[in-house]
XYZ file of C-alpha atoms in Angstrom:
349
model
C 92.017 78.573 119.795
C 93.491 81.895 117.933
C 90.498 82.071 116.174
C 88.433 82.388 119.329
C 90.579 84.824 120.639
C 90.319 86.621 117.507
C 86.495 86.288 117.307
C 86.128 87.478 121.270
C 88.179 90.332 120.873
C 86.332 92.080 117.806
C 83.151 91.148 119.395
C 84.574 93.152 122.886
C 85.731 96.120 120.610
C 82.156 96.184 118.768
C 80.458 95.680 122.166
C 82.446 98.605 123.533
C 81.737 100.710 120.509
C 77.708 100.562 121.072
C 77.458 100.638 124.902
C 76.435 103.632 126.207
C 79.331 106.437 126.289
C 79.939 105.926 130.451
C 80.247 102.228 130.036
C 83.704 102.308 127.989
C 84.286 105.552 128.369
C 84.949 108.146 125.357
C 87.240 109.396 122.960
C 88.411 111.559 119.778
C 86.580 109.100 116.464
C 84.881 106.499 119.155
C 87.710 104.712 121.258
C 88.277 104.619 125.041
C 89.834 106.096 127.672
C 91.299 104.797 130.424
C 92.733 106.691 133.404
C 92.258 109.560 131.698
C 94.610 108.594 128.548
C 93.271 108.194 125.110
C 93.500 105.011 124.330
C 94.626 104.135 120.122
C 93.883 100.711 118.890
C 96.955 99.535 115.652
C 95.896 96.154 114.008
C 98.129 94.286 111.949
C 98.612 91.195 110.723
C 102.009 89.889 111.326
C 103.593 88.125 114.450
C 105.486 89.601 117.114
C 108.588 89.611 115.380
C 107.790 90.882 112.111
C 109.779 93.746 110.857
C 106.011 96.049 110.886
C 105.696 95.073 114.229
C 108.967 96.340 115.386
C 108.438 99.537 113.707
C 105.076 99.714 115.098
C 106.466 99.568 118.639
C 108.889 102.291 117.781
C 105.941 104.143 116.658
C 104.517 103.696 120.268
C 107.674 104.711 121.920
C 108.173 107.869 120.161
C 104.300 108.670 120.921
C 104.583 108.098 124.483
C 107.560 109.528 125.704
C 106.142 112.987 124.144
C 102.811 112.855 124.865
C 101.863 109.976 127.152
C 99.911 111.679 129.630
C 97.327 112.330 126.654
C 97.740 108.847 124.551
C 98.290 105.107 125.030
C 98.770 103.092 121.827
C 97.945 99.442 122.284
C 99.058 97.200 119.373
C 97.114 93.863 118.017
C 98.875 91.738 116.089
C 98.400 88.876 114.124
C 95.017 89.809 113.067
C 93.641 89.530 116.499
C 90.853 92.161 115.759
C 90.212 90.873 112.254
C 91.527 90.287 108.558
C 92.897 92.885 106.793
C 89.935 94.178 105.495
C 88.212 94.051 108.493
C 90.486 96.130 109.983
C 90.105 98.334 107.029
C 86.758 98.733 108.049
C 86.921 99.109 111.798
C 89.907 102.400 111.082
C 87.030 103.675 108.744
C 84.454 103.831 111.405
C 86.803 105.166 114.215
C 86.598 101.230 116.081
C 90.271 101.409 115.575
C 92.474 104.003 114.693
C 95.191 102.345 112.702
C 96.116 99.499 110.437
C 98.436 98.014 108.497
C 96.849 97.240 104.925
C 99.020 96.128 101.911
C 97.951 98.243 98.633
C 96.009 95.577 97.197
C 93.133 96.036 99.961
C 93.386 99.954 99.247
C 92.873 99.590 95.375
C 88.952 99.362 96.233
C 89.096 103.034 98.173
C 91.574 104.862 95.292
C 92.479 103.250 91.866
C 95.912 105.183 91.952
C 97.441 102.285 94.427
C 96.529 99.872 91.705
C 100.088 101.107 90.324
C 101.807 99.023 93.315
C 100.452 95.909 91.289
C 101.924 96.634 87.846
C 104.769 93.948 87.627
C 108.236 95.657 87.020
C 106.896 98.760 87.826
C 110.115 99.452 89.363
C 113.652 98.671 87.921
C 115.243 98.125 91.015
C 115.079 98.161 94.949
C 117.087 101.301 95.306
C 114.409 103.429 92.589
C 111.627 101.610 94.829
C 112.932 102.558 98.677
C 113.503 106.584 96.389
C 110.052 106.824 95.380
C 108.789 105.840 98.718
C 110.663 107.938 100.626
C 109.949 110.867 98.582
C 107.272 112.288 101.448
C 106.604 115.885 99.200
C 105.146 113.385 96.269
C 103.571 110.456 98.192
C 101.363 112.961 100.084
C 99.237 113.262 97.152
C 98.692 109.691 96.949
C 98.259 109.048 100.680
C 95.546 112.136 101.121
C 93.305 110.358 98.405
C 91.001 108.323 100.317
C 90.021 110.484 102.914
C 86.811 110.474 101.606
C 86.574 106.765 102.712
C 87.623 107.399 105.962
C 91.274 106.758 106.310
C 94.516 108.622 105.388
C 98.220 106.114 104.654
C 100.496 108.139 107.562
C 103.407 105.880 106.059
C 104.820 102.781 104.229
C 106.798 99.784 105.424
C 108.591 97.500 102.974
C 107.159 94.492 101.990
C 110.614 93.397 100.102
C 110.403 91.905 96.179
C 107.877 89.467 95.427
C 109.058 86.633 93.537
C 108.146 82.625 92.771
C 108.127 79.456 94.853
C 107.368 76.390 93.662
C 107.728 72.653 93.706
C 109.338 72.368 90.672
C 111.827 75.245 89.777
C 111.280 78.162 87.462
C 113.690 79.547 85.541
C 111.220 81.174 82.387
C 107.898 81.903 81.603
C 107.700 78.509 80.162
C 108.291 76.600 83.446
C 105.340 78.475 84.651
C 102.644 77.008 82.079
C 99.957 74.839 83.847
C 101.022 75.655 87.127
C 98.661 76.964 89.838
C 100.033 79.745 91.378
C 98.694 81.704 94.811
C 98.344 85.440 93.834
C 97.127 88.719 95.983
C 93.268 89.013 95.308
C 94.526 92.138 92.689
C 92.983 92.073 89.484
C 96.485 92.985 88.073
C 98.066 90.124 90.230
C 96.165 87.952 89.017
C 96.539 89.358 85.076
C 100.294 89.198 85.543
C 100.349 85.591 86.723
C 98.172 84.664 84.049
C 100.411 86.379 81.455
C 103.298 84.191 82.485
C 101.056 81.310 81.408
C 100.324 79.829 84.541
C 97.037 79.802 85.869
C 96.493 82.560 89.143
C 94.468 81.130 92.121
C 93.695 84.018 94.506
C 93.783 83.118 98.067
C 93.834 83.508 101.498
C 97.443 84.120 102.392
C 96.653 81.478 105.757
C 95.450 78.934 103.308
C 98.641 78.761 100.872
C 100.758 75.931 103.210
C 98.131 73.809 103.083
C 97.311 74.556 99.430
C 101.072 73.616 98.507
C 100.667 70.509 100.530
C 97.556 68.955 99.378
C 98.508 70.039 95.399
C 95.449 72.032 95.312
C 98.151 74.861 94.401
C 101.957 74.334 92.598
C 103.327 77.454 94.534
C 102.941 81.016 95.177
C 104.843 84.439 94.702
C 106.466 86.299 98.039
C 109.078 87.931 99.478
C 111.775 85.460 101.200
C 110.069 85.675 104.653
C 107.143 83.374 103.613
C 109.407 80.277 103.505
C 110.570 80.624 107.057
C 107.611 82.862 108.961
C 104.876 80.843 107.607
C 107.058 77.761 106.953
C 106.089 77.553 103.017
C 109.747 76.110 102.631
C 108.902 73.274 103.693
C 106.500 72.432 101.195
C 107.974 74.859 98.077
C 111.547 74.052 97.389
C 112.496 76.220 94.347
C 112.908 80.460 94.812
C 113.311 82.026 91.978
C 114.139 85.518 92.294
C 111.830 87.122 89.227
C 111.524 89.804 91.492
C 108.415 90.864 89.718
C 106.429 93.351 92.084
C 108.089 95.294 94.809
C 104.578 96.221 96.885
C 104.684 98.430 100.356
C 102.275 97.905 103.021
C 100.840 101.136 104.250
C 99.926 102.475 107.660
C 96.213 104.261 107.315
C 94.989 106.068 110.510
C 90.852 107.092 110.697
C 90.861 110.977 109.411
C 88.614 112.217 111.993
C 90.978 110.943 114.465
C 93.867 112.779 112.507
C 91.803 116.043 112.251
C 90.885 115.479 115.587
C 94.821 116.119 117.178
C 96.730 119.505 117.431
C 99.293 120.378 115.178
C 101.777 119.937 118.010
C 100.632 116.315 118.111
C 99.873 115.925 114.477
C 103.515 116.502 114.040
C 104.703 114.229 116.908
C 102.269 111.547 115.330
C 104.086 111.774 111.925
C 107.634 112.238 112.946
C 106.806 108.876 114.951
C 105.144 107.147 112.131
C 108.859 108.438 109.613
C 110.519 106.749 112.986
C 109.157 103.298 112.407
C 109.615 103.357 108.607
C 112.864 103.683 109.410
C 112.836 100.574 112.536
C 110.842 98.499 109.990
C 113.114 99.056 106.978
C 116.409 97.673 108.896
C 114.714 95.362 110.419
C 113.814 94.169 107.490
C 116.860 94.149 105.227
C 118.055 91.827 108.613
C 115.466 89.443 108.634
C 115.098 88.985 104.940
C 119.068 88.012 104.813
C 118.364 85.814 108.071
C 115.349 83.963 106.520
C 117.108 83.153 103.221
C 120.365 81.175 105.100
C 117.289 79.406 107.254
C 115.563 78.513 104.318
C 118.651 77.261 102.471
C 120.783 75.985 104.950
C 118.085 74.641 107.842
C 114.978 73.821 104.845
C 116.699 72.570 101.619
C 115.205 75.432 99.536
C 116.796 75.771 96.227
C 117.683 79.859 95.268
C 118.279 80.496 92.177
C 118.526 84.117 89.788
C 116.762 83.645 86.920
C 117.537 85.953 83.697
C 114.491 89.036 83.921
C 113.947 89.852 80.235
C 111.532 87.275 78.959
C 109.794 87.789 82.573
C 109.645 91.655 81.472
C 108.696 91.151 78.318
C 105.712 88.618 78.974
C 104.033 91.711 81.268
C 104.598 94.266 79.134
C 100.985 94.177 77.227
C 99.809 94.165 80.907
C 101.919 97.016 81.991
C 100.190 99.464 78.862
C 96.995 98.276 79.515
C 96.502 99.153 83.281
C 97.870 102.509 81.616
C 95.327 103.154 79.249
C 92.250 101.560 82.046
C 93.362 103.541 84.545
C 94.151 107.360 84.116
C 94.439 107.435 87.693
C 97.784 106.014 87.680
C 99.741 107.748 84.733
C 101.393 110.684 86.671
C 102.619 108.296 89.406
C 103.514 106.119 87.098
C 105.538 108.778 85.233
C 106.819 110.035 88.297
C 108.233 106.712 89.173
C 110.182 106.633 85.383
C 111.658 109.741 86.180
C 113.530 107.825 89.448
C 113.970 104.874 87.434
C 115.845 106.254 85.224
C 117.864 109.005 87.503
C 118.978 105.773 90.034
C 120.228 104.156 86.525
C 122.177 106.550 85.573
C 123.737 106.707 89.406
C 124.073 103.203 88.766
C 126.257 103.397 85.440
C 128.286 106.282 87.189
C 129.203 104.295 89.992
């Protein structure tokens, strides 16, 4: 039935898109009006109560109250106009004019957000939520695919990946001859393969079932897949390897972007800051929440494992993408130089 829905609505939007101007009617980069209000289209792919989806709402607030007699943001979750990369697609053309996409979709538009894959990238969660929040620096990154069409107006926290499993994993060892779900990232799937087990991209909808029916031993997440999409039911060992700590990003369709005053160009990215902020508590909440579930309400088993051999299993992996991919090196760099400032904080403290 969802997929119906799905399937109806992008076939409405593309319907609406090549119907004569007066049938929908017409706005800025292709989408409608109605009642006179521009009318801007957000997909994502995460339910109703999904820490992006409250910060997306906040994001529609904050637009409205200053400049809803111009703009009406309608949001679409749970990939009701299409899969990630769909949506990708449809923010290119103008369809839609924004959509969540996690940096392993955006690695085919700009090789820099190929960094966001390299495991241990970042030395802690403090160094990570820094870089991110430096705005000045991350500008650079987010203005280089607007040659494909879309621009990243922010990031929302997609917490610390680590491994579930049906059998617990406490070294690099205990991950040899497993099959393990990774993001469809080349260096995902070179980092899971340099643990020794053996990476099996996927559809993130197909991984339950996968975990069920042993076609897969586990996957690597962030503590909201056991409870959101109920993988603790069928994984009962989290270990926290905390290997990858990847944003999502918000990308809007330039033209529309270009398109607004810089009255409203500033309205549109104090509001997008605004639900960075919404998304980022909301998260740290629901992360906390979804970890007692899981191990109070599920039986899942958390356990800290000891990082180094994890660390030092990548760190071929971690020079290579260096030397591949010149693309990456300043950010890279960049990121060392708040590594190592929020370490020395740390040793302070």
């Amino acid at each position: 039935m969802k997929k119906s829905i799905k399937r109806f609505l992008a076939l409405a939007l593309t319907a609406c898109m090549v119907l004569p101007l007066g049938a929908c009617g017409s706005g800025k980069s292709g989408s409608s009006l109605t009642g006179g209000k521009r009318i801007i289209r957000i997909s994502h792919a995460q339910s109703e109560t999904h820490p992006e989806h409250l910060g997306l709402l906040a994001f529609k607030k904050y637009i409205e109250e200053r400049l809803g007699d111009k703009y009406e943001v309608q949001i679409f979750p749970n990939e009701l106009l299409g899969s990630a990369q769909k949506a990708i697609e449809l923010t290119q053309t103008g369809a839609i004019d924004f959509t969540v996409a996690g940096t392993a979709n955006l690695e085919n538009f700009s090789p820099v957000y190929q960094i966001f894959s390299m495991p241990y990238l970042f030395t802690s969660e403090k160094a990570y939520i820094q870089t991110m929040n430096d705005t000045d620096y991350m500008e650079k990154v987010y203005n280089s695919t607007d040659e494909a069409g879309f621009r990243v107006v922010t990031w929302y926290n997609a917490g610390t990946r680590s491994f579930y499993a049906t059998k617990p994993i406490n070294s690099p060892e205990d991950l040899k001859g497993l099959k393990i779900r990774v993001q469809q990232s080349p260096a995902s799937i070179a980092m899971c393969n340099a643990f020794g087990a053996a990476a099996s991209p996927m559809s993130f909808g197909e991984v339950y079932t996968a975990i069920q029916q042993g076609v897969i031993n586990g996957a690597e997440n962030n503590e909201l897949a056991l409870t959101n999409n109920k993988h603790g039911e069928v994984a009962k060992y989290y270990s926290y390897t905390k290997h990858q700590m990847i944003p999502d990003m918000l990308i809007g369709n330039v033209k529309f972007l270009k398109s607004l005053s810089p009255e409203e160009y500033q309205i549109f990215k104090e509001a997008a800051a605004l639900s960075t902020q919404v998304e980022n508590s909301a998260w740290d909440d629901q992360v906390a929440a979804a970890k007692a579930t899981a191990q109070n309400d599920m039986g899942v088993h958390f356990s800290d494992v000891d990082l180094t051999p994890f660390q030092e299993a990548v760190a071929p992996l971690q020079r290579s993408m260096l030397e591949k991919n010149p693309k990456i090196v300043d950010l890279y760099n960049h990121i060392q130089e708040i590594n190592q400032k929020v370490s020395k904080e740390g040793s302070k403290s």
